Amino acid sequence: MKYVGLMDCNNFFVSCERLFRPDLQNKPTLVLSSNDGCVVARSQEIKDMGIPMGVPYFKVKDIIKDSKTAVFSSNFSLYRDLSARVYDSLSEQVPTVEQYSIDESFFYLNADSNTDVEREALSIKNKIERQTGIPVSIGVASNKTLAKLASKFAKKDKGVFVLDTEKLQKLALEVPLYDIWGIGINLNKSLQSNNIANVADYLALDVAVVRKLYGVVGERLWLELSGKLINKVCRKKTIKQSITHSRSFNKAIFTKSVIEDALSYHTRMAAEDLRSVNLVATGVKIFIMPSRHGDYVLQGLSANIIFDTPTDDTFAMLDNINKVLNGIYKASVPYKKAGITLFGLIDKSSLQNKLFNNTVDKNILLNTLDNLNKKFGKDFIKIGDRQKSKMWQTKADKLSPAYTTRWSDIPIVSA
DNA sequence: TCTGGGGTCCTAGGACCC
DNA sequence: TCTGGGGTCCTAGGACCC
């Protein structure tokens, strides 16, 4: 019998910060999104205070003022590094692992009729925690949808939960559909209006009706909720479909040259990512947008460029971008965010090298730049972005040290 | 005053063709 | 004056996720 497990790090960003700040154990701790905008990770103490996920920081500043809450800006190099450690630990223990997000992985757990699945999962959990110091929960069921659900119960329980058919039958009447992976605000509204409130209601529908009302997505969901394995766990690292780099500005920007500068910066960063995984892009989308909350919501625009040949060349990308920006930029709009998405990604080695072109020289140049930036910091050599003004740079006032990825920040232990 | 960033997948509808 | 229908492909935008 094949079981699907979901391993989920508890309050992941908070756990990462606490790993190097043991004094924060059991103290209210939270992590902010970039630009210190929203609360994106909360310790149990913060959750108990009723502070919801994703709330803007300025709205809760007053609430946490008296509680001596530790507040951090997002420290992604730290989180990525610890995420890799957790992944490695899990991979050592089970045959097939699919990393789903920075803090979650699906895996197969092989078992025969004699296996104590719960004990097996508990042993995996304990080993990960011992090896990495990051607390995790594990949900186990017959497919991903149910494993996700199981992991929710795992968190409320002892950190491990096996959702079998019997338990599911009991729970189906209690679990609201909004708690199911893949059901968001809109789908939920639509279900509500048809008086379908919980998993049991949904499963009581005929699958053909589900297909008609909620499309293939709804149908797949129905099949998985009824126990079938539709969405397989797959280890192979599929090639990314797109790479995005974008940031909000710390205040509204009207000036075109500043936006150009930001777009150049994002292009450089995204192209560097692209080269680091040996891919080339077919095209790039650039987008500029005002605040999501003001009067200009609909003034955001984007434009696509298709390259002559798929490329990973920062220079070739930059050549096009400013031309396209002219077509979408409006002087009257208070822009709050800009970014680019590289799309149509393909393996660089599968790209036929044209004879008599100069890509070899370019490759050497770009690789050298990448290596220098890797060694001396990401802004050591800039292409395109002048960064004369810091107008569009983001805020990260409460950043913790790069404990695991920068020599000067490595903690020193003294006895 | 202050509201993240990076993804995937699906679908409706336009463009185009015969 | 009168101007089809059906198929495919593509893309922008929606929905959802962490």
Short mmCIF file of C-alpha atoms (C1' of nucleotides) in Angstrom, two decimals:
data_model
loop_
_atom_site.label_atom_id
_atom_site.label_comp_id
_atom_site.label_asym_id
_atom_site.label_seq_id
_atom_site.Cartn_x
_atom_site.Cartn_y
_atom_site.Cartn_z
CA MET A 1 0.00 0.00 0.00
CA LYS A 2 1.32 3.37 -0.96
CA TYR A 3 0.77 6.30 1.36
CA VAL A 4 1.32 9.94 0.54
CA GLY A 5 2.90 12.07 3.25
CA LEU A 6 3.11 15.80 3.60
CA MET A 7 5.91 17.16 5.74
CA ASP A 8 5.29 20.73 6.80
CA CYS A 9 7.65 22.89 8.86
CA ASN A 10 5.92 24.52 11.82
CA ASN A 11 5.86 28.34 11.64
CA PHE A 12 8.83 27.94 9.35
CA PHE A 13 10.31 31.45 9.17
CA VAL A 14 9.83 31.92 12.89
CA SER A 15 11.48 28.56 13.58
CA CYS A 16 14.45 29.60 11.43
CA GLU A 17 14.91 32.80 13.41
CA ARG A 18 14.57 30.98 16.71
CA LEU A 19 17.14 28.38 15.74
CA PHE A 20 19.85 31.00 16.18
CA ARG A 21 18.03 32.89 18.92
CA PRO A 22 17.13 30.25 21.49
CA ASP A 23 16.19 33.06 23.85
CA LEU A 24 13.06 33.55 21.72
CA GLN A 25 11.71 30.09 22.43
CA ASN A 26 8.16 30.52 23.81
CA LYS A 27 8.32 34.28 23.23
CA PRO A 28 5.97 35.92 20.74
CA THR A 29 7.85 36.14 17.44
CA LEU A 30 6.79 37.19 13.95
CA VAL A 31 8.32 37.65 10.51
CA LEU A 32 7.33 40.34 8.00
CA SER A 33 7.05 40.19 4.24
CA SER A 34 9.44 42.18 2.12
CA ASN A 35 9.24 45.90 2.58
CA ASP A 36 8.20 45.00 6.13
CA GLY A 37 4.63 45.13 4.80
CA CYS A 38 2.65 42.17 6.11
CA VAL A 39 2.91 39.53 8.80
CA VAL A 40 3.84 36.30 6.99
CA ALA A 41 4.92 34.01 9.82
CA ARG A 42 3.67 33.83 13.37
CA SER A 43 4.74 31.90 16.44
CA GLN A 44 2.02 30.14 18.41
CA GLU A 45 2.02 33.02 20.91
CA ILE A 46 1.23 35.46 18.09
CA LYS A 47 -1.52 33.21 16.75
CA ASP A 48 -2.99 33.03 20.24
CA MET A 49 -3.12 36.82 20.30
CA GLY A 50 -5.52 36.61 17.38
CA ILE A 51 -3.20 38.16 14.81
CA PRO A 52 -4.12 36.72 11.43
CA MET A 53 -1.80 35.64 8.63
CA GLY A 54 -1.06 38.31 6.06
CA VAL A 55 -2.31 41.28 8.06
CA PRO A 56 -0.50 44.57 7.34
CA TYR A 57 2.11 45.23 9.99
CA PHE A 58 0.95 48.76 10.73
CA LYS A 59 -2.44 47.41 11.79
CA VAL A 60 -1.01 45.21 14.53
CA LYS A 61 1.89 47.34 15.72
CA ASP A 62 -0.17 48.63 18.63
CA ILE A 63 -1.45 45.20 19.62
CA ILE A 64 2.01 43.72 19.99
CA LYS A 65 3.63 46.78 21.52
CA ASP A 66 3.33 45.63 25.11
CA SER A 67 4.06 41.97 24.55
CA LYS A 68 7.79 42.25 23.84
CA THR A 69 7.27 40.60 20.52
CA ALA A 70 10.39 39.87 18.47
CA VAL A 71 9.86 41.19 14.94
CA PHE A 72 11.98 40.18 11.93
CA SER A 73 12.22 41.20 8.29
CA SER A 74 12.27 38.23 5.90
CA ASN A 75 15.74 36.71 5.70
CA PHE A 76 15.41 34.56 2.62
CA SER A 77 18.97 33.38 2.33
CA LEU A 78 18.65 31.91 5.80
CA TYR A 79 15.26 30.30 5.08
CA ARG A 80 16.38 28.82 1.78
CA ASP A 81 19.42 27.28 3.36
CA LEU A 82 17.53 25.71 6.24
CA SER A 83 14.82 24.56 3.84
CA ALA A 84 17.46 22.62 1.91
CA ARG A 85 18.66 20.96 5.10
CA VAL A 86 15.16 19.82 5.98
CA TYR A 87 14.66 18.53 2.44
CA ASP A 88 17.92 16.59 2.57
CA SER A 89 17.00 15.00 5.87
CA LEU A 90 13.64 13.85 4.52
CA SER A 91 15.21 12.60 1.29
CA GLU A 92 17.56 10.39 3.25
CA GLN A 93 14.63 8.64 4.85
CA VAL A 94 12.10 8.03 2.08
CA PRO A 95 12.49 7.11 -1.60
CA THR A 96 10.48 9.83 -3.37
CA VAL A 97 10.30 13.44 -2.27
CA GLU A 98 8.69 16.34 -4.08
CA GLN A 99 9.44 19.74 -2.66
CA TYR A 100 6.23 21.71 -2.86
CA SER A 101 7.21 25.00 -1.28
CA ILE A 102 9.96 26.41 0.86
CA ASP A 103 8.53 24.68 3.92
CA GLU A 104 6.59 21.69 2.58
CA SER A 105 7.38 18.46 0.79
CA PHE A 106 5.24 15.55 -0.37
CA PHE A 107 6.65 12.04 -0.25
CA TYR A 108 5.67 8.40 -0.64
CA LEU A 109 5.75 6.20 2.38
CA ASN A 110 5.92 2.53 1.47
CA ALA A 111 4.20 0.22 3.85
CA ASP A 112 2.84 -3.29 3.98
CA SER A 113 -0.05 -4.52 6.08
CA ASN A 114 2.18 -4.90 9.12
CA THR A 115 3.58 -1.39 9.05
CA ASP A 116 2.64 0.96 11.82
CA VAL A 117 2.31 4.02 9.59
CA GLU A 118 1.94 6.48 12.40
CA ARG A 119 5.05 5.23 14.10
CA GLU A 120 6.92 5.39 10.82
CA ALA A 121 5.88 9.02 10.29
CA LEU A 122 6.81 9.90 13.86
CA SER A 123 10.27 8.46 13.37
CA ILE A 124 10.76 10.58 10.22
CA LYS A 125 9.61 13.68 12.07
CA ASN A 126 11.92 13.06 15.01
CA LYS A 127 14.93 12.50 12.81
CA ILE A 128 14.35 15.71 10.82
CA GLU A 129 14.05 17.68 14.03
CA ARG A 130 17.18 16.12 15.46
CA GLN A 131 19.19 16.80 12.33
CA THR A 132 17.99 20.32 11.55
CA GLY A 133 16.50 21.82 14.68
CA ILE A 134 13.37 22.78 12.74
CA PRO A 135 10.10 21.41 14.15
CA VAL A 136 7.87 19.73 11.56
CA SER A 137 4.47 18.06 11.27
CA ILE A 138 3.56 15.13 9.06
CA GLY A 139 0.18 14.23 7.62
CA VAL A 140 -0.32 10.88 5.91
CA ALA A 141 -3.19 9.72 3.69
CA SER A 142 -3.88 8.13 0.31
CA ASN A 143 -3.19 11.22 -1.82
CA LYS A 144 -1.93 14.79 -1.69
CA THR A 145 -5.28 16.48 -1.03
CA LEU A 146 -5.97 14.27 1.97
CA ALA A 147 -2.36 14.41 3.16
CA LYS A 148 -2.65 18.21 3.23
CA LEU A 149 -5.76 17.89 5.32
CA ALA A 150 -4.08 15.34 7.58
CA SER A 151 -1.20 17.72 8.22
CA LYS A 152 -3.65 20.28 9.56
CA PHE A 153 -4.81 17.78 12.13
CA ALA A 154 -1.20 16.79 12.79
CA LYS A 155 -0.46 20.32 13.95
CA LYS A 156 -3.31 20.28 16.43
CA ASP A 157 -2.37 16.79 17.56
CA LYS A 158 1.05 15.35 18.32
CA GLY A 159 2.69 16.45 15.10
CA VAL A 160 1.70 13.33 13.17
CA PHE A 161 -1.71 12.34 11.82
CA VAL A 162 -2.73 9.42 9.62
CA LEU A 163 -6.02 10.11 7.86
CA ASP A 164 -7.51 6.74 6.94
CA THR A 165 -10.92 5.99 5.46
CA GLU A 166 -12.64 5.58 8.81
CA LYS A 167 -11.35 8.83 10.23
CA LEU A 168 -12.22 10.62 7.02
CA GLN A 169 -15.81 9.42 7.12
CA LYS A 170 -16.17 10.84 10.57
CA LEU A 171 -14.45 14.10 9.75
CA ALA A 172 -16.15 14.65 6.40
CA LEU A 173 -19.20 16.10 8.10
CA GLU A 174 -17.15 18.54 10.14
CA VAL A 175 -14.48 19.74 7.74
CA PRO A 176 -15.58 22.90 5.91
CA LEU A 177 -14.61 22.92 2.26
CA TYR A 178 -12.68 26.12 2.75
CA ASP A 179 -10.11 24.07 4.66
CA ILE A 180 -9.42 21.94 1.62
CA TRP A 181 -6.32 22.56 -0.46
CA GLY A 182 -7.42 24.08 -3.76
CA ILE A 183 -10.65 25.64 -2.56
CA GLY A 184 -10.23 29.38 -2.30
CA ILE A 185 -12.54 32.32 -1.79
CA ASN A 186 -14.31 32.17 -5.11
CA LEU A 187 -14.87 28.46 -5.38
CA ASN A 188 -16.03 28.41 -1.78
CA LYS A 189 -18.57 31.14 -2.44
CA SER A 190 -19.92 29.24 -5.37
CA LEU A 191 -20.15 26.04 -3.33
CA GLN A 192 -21.88 27.86 -0.47
CA SER A 193 -24.48 29.25 -2.80
CA ASN A 194 -25.28 25.68 -3.82
CA ASN A 195 -25.58 24.67 -0.16
CA ILE A 196 -22.48 22.55 -0.28
CA ALA A 197 -20.76 23.28 3.01
CA ASN A 198 -18.57 20.35 4.00
CA VAL A 199 -16.63 17.48 2.49
CA ALA A 200 -19.53 15.06 2.93
CA ASP A 201 -21.85 17.37 0.99
CA TYR A 202 -19.35 17.61 -1.82
CA LEU A 203 -18.77 13.88 -2.02
CA ALA A 204 -22.52 13.30 -2.11
CA LEU A 205 -22.68 15.03 -5.49
CA ASP A 206 -22.49 13.00 -8.65
CA VAL A 207 -19.03 13.31 -10.20
CA ALA A 208 -20.51 14.27 -13.58
CA VAL A 209 -22.38 17.13 -11.93
CA VAL A 210 -19.18 18.23 -10.23
CA ARG A 211 -17.41 18.22 -13.56
CA LYS A 212 -20.09 20.37 -15.09
CA LEU A 213 -20.25 22.87 -12.22
CA TYR A 214 -16.59 23.12 -11.22
CA GLY A 215 -14.59 21.93 -14.21
CA VAL A 216 -11.63 19.61 -14.21
CA VAL A 217 -10.26 21.19 -11.07
CA GLY A 218 -13.44 20.38 -9.16
CA GLU A 219 -13.51 16.88 -10.55
CA ARG A 220 -9.93 16.10 -9.57
CA LEU A 221 -10.64 17.43 -6.12
CA TRP A 222 -13.71 15.21 -5.80
CA LEU A 223 -11.75 12.15 -6.87
CA GLU A 224 -8.96 12.81 -4.39
CA LEU A 225 -11.36 13.55 -1.54
CA SER A 226 -12.94 10.19 -2.26
CA GLY A 227 -9.54 8.57 -1.80
CA LYS A 228 -8.14 8.11 -5.30
CA LEU A 229 -4.57 9.06 -6.12
CA ILE A 230 -4.77 11.50 -9.03
CA ASN A 231 -1.99 13.99 -8.41
CA LYS A 232 1.17 11.91 -8.20
CA VAL A 233 4.22 12.66 -6.11
CA CYS A 234 7.03 13.24 -8.53
CA ARG A 235 10.64 13.65 -7.65
CA LYS A 236 12.11 14.82 -10.88
CA LYS A 237 12.85 18.48 -10.73
CA THR A 238 10.70 19.77 -13.51
CA ILE A 239 12.06 22.75 -15.34
CA LYS A 240 10.54 25.93 -14.02
CA GLN A 241 7.97 27.54 -16.27
CA SER A 242 8.86 31.09 -15.40
CA ILE A 243 11.12 33.23 -13.25
CA THR A 244 9.75 36.45 -11.77
CA HIS A 245 11.60 39.25 -10.07
CA SER A 246 9.62 42.16 -8.71
CA ARG A 247 9.38 44.50 -5.74
CA SER A 248 7.07 47.10 -4.36
CA PHE A 249 8.48 50.60 -4.04
CA ASN A 250 8.59 52.10 -0.59
CA LYS A 251 6.55 55.03 -1.88
CA ALA A 252 4.66 55.99 -5.05
CA ILE A 253 6.92 56.61 -8.04
CA PHE A 254 6.02 58.80 -11.02
CA THR A 255 9.41 59.19 -12.68
CA LYS A 256 10.04 57.00 -15.69
CA SER A 257 13.80 56.84 -15.26
CA VAL A 258 13.37 55.44 -11.76
CA ILE A 259 11.07 52.74 -13.06
CA GLU A 260 13.56 51.95 -15.81
CA ASP A 261 16.19 51.59 -13.18
CA ALA A 262 14.09 49.19 -11.14
CA LEU A 263 13.21 47.11 -14.20
CA SER A 264 16.87 46.90 -15.16
CA TYR A 265 17.68 45.68 -11.69
CA HIS A 266 14.98 42.99 -11.79
CA THR A 267 16.13 41.91 -15.23
CA ARG A 268 19.67 41.52 -14.04
CA MET A 269 18.60 39.47 -11.02
CA ALA A 270 16.20 37.26 -12.96
CA ALA A 271 18.76 36.63 -15.72
CA GLU A 272 21.27 35.63 -13.09
CA ASP A 273 18.78 33.12 -11.67
CA LEU A 274 18.14 31.86 -15.17
CA ARG A 275 21.83 31.24 -15.83
CA SER A 276 22.32 29.55 -12.48
CA VAL A 277 19.90 26.79 -13.54
CA ASN A 278 21.14 26.59 -17.13
CA LEU A 279 17.97 27.74 -18.80
CA VAL A 280 17.22 30.27 -21.50
CA ALA A 281 14.03 32.33 -21.85
CA THR A 282 11.88 32.71 -24.95
CA GLY A 283 10.54 36.06 -23.81
CA VAL A 284 10.02 38.49 -21.00
CA LYS A 285 6.95 40.19 -19.59
CA ILE A 286 7.41 43.52 -17.90
CA PHE A 287 4.76 44.92 -15.59
CA ILE A 288 4.28 48.17 -13.71
CA MET A 289 1.41 48.74 -11.34
CA PRO A 290 -0.03 51.19 -8.83
CA SER A 291 -1.15 50.26 -5.34
CA ARG A 292 -3.65 47.42 -5.12
CA HIS A 293 -5.66 49.52 -2.70
CA GLY A 294 -6.06 52.95 -4.23
CA ASP A 295 -7.93 54.71 -7.02
CA TYR A 296 -5.58 53.54 -9.74
CA VAL A 297 -6.07 49.80 -9.32
CA LEU A 298 -6.87 49.23 -12.98
CA GLN A 299 -4.01 51.31 -14.31
CA GLY A 300 -1.48 48.50 -14.08
CA LEU A 301 -0.18 47.31 -17.40
CA SER A 302 2.16 44.73 -18.79
CA ALA A 303 3.86 44.09 -22.10
CA ASN A 304 5.58 41.07 -23.59
CA ILE A 305 8.73 40.84 -25.62
CA ILE A 306 9.63 37.73 -27.58
CA PHE A 307 13.37 37.44 -28.15
CA ASP A 308 14.80 36.71 -31.60
CA THR A 309 16.47 33.67 -30.11
CA PRO A 310 15.85 32.24 -26.63
CA THR A 311 18.49 33.78 -24.41
CA ASP A 312 19.98 34.18 -20.95
CA ASP A 313 21.86 37.31 -21.91
CA THR A 314 21.17 40.26 -19.62
CA PHE A 315 22.34 42.73 -22.27
CA ALA A 316 20.01 41.38 -24.95
CA MET A 317 17.09 41.59 -22.53
CA LEU A 318 17.86 45.14 -21.46
CA ASP A 319 18.04 46.32 -25.06
CA ASN A 320 14.32 45.77 -25.46
CA ILE A 321 12.90 46.72 -22.16
CA ASN A 322 12.97 50.49 -22.23
CA LYS A 323 11.33 50.58 -25.64
CA VAL A 324 8.42 48.55 -24.36
CA LEU A 325 8.14 50.58 -21.19
CA ASN A 326 7.31 53.67 -23.26
CA GLY A 327 4.20 51.89 -24.49
CA ILE A 328 2.72 51.21 -21.06
CA TYR A 329 4.04 53.97 -18.83
CA LYS A 330 1.70 56.85 -17.96
CA ALA A 331 3.10 59.93 -16.28
CA SER A 332 -0.04 60.44 -14.19
CA VAL A 333 -0.03 57.09 -12.41
CA PRO A 334 1.54 56.67 -8.95
CA TYR A 335 3.39 53.41 -9.49
CA LYS A 336 3.97 51.19 -6.50
CA LYS A 337 5.51 48.10 -8.00
CA ALA A 338 7.47 46.96 -11.02
CA GLY A 339 8.86 43.66 -12.15
CA ILE A 340 9.59 41.23 -14.92
CA THR A 341 8.80 37.61 -15.67
CA LEU A 342 10.99 35.48 -17.89
CA PHE A 343 8.83 32.86 -19.60
CA GLY A 344 9.05 30.05 -22.12
CA LEU A 345 12.04 28.61 -20.31
CA ILE A 346 13.98 25.84 -21.99
CA ASP A 347 17.13 23.92 -21.29
CA LYS A 348 20.13 25.79 -22.53
CA SER A 349 21.83 22.66 -23.82
CA SER A 350 18.84 21.86 -26.02
CA LEU A 351 19.21 25.19 -27.76
CA GLN A 352 21.03 24.70 -31.00
CA ASN A 353 24.03 26.94 -31.13
CA LYS A 354 23.96 29.10 -34.17
CA LEU A 355 27.19 29.03 -36.10
CA PHE A 356 29.23 32.18 -36.29
CA ASN A 357 27.55 34.01 -33.46
CA ASN A 358 29.29 35.44 -30.46
CA THR A 359 27.49 33.61 -27.67
CA VAL A 360 30.67 31.98 -26.46
CA ASP A 361 32.32 35.31 -25.64
CA LYS A 362 29.09 36.54 -24.05
CA ASN A 363 28.89 33.42 -21.94
CA ILE A 364 32.35 33.94 -20.59
CA LEU A 365 31.59 37.56 -19.75
CA LEU A 366 28.27 36.78 -18.06
CA ASN A 367 29.69 33.86 -16.11
CA THR A 368 32.49 36.06 -14.87
CA LEU A 369 30.01 38.69 -13.73
CA ASP A 370 27.92 36.05 -11.96
CA ASN A 371 30.94 34.67 -10.18
CA LEU A 372 32.09 38.09 -9.06
CA ASN A 373 28.65 38.92 -7.73
CA LYS A 374 28.48 35.60 -5.97
CA LYS A 375 31.82 36.21 -4.33
CA PHE A 376 31.58 39.89 -3.45
CA GLY A 377 27.85 40.38 -2.99
CA LYS A 378 24.98 40.63 -5.42
CA ASP A 379 25.48 44.29 -6.28
CA PHE A 380 29.22 44.20 -6.82
CA ILE A 381 28.88 44.65 -10.58
CA LYS A 382 25.70 46.09 -11.97
CA ILE A 383 24.45 46.02 -15.51
CA GLY A 384 21.91 48.57 -16.61
CA ASP A 385 20.63 49.77 -13.28
CA ARG A 386 22.43 52.84 -12.13
CA GLN A 387 20.74 52.92 -8.75
CA LYS A 388 21.47 56.58 -8.46
CA SER A 389 18.46 57.02 -6.31
CA LYS A 390 17.39 54.77 -3.52
CA MET A 391 13.85 55.82 -4.25
CA TRP A 392 12.55 52.41 -5.14
CA GLN A 393 14.57 50.35 -2.74
CA THR A 394 12.71 48.35 -0.18
CA LYS A 395 12.71 48.40 3.55
CA ALA A 396 14.07 45.58 5.71
CA ASP A 397 14.82 47.22 9.01
CA LYS A 398 14.67 44.15 11.17
CA LEU A 399 16.82 41.73 9.23
CA SER A 400 18.61 39.01 11.16
CA PRO A 401 22.18 37.99 10.23
CA ALA A 402 22.84 35.51 7.40
CA TYR A 403 23.90 32.94 10.00
CA THR A 404 24.50 30.11 7.57
CA THR A 405 25.48 31.77 4.29
CA ARG A 406 27.87 34.60 5.09
CA TRP A 407 31.23 34.01 6.75
CA SER A 408 31.12 37.14 8.83
CA ASP A 409 27.69 36.24 10.23
CA ILE A 410 28.40 32.72 11.40
CA PRO A 411 27.61 32.44 15.10
CA ILE A 412 30.53 31.90 17.42
CA VAL A 413 30.09 29.47 20.26
CA SER A 414 32.16 30.02 23.36
CA ALA A 415 32.40 27.66 26.28
"C1'" DT B 1 1.82 57.75 6.41
"C1'" DC B 2 2.33 52.28 6.22
"C1'" DT B 3 -1.04 46.41 2.62
"C1'" DG B 4 4.81 40.77 -0.16
"C1'" DG B 5 6.87 37.97 -3.77
"C1'" DG B 6 7.03 33.97 -6.54
"C1'" DG B 7 4.89 30.38 -8.52
"C1'" DT B 8 1.30 26.88 -11.27
"C1'" DC B 9 -2.67 25.65 -13.77
"C1'" DC B 10 -7.04 26.49 -16.20
"C1'" DT B 11 -10.21 28.79 -19.31
"C1'" DA B 12 -12.77 32.10 -22.13
"C1'" DG B 13 -12.47 34.27 -26.03
"C1'" DG B 14 -9.92 36.35 -29.91
"C1'" DA B 15 -7.28 35.40 -34.16
"C1'" DC B 16 -6.82 32.73 -37.80
"C1'" DC B 17 -7.72 29.17 -41.15
"C1'" DC B 18 -10.35 26.34 -44.41
"C1'" DT C 1 -28.44 44.03 -50.50
"C1'" DC C 2 -27.27 39.27 -49.02
"C1'" DT C 3 -21.81 37.27 -45.72
"C1'" DG C 4 -21.08 29.94 -42.37
"C1'" DG C 5 -19.46 26.95 -39.24
"C1'" DG C 6 -16.13 24.44 -37.16
"C1'" DG C 7 -11.60 23.67 -35.80
"C1'" DT C 8 -6.99 24.95 -33.64
"C1'" DC C 9 -3.86 27.84 -31.44
"C1'" DC C 10 -2.59 31.45 -28.44
"C1'" DT C 11 -2.84 34.62 -24.68
"C1'" DA C 12 -4.47 37.53 -20.91
"C1'" DG C 13 -6.37 37.12 -16.87
"C1'" DG C 14 -8.43 34.52 -13.08
"C1'" DA C 15 -7.97 31.40 -9.27
"C1'" DC C 16 -5.30 29.31 -6.18
"C1'" DC C 17 -1.18 28.14 -3.49
"C1'" DC C 18 2.76 29.09 0.11
#
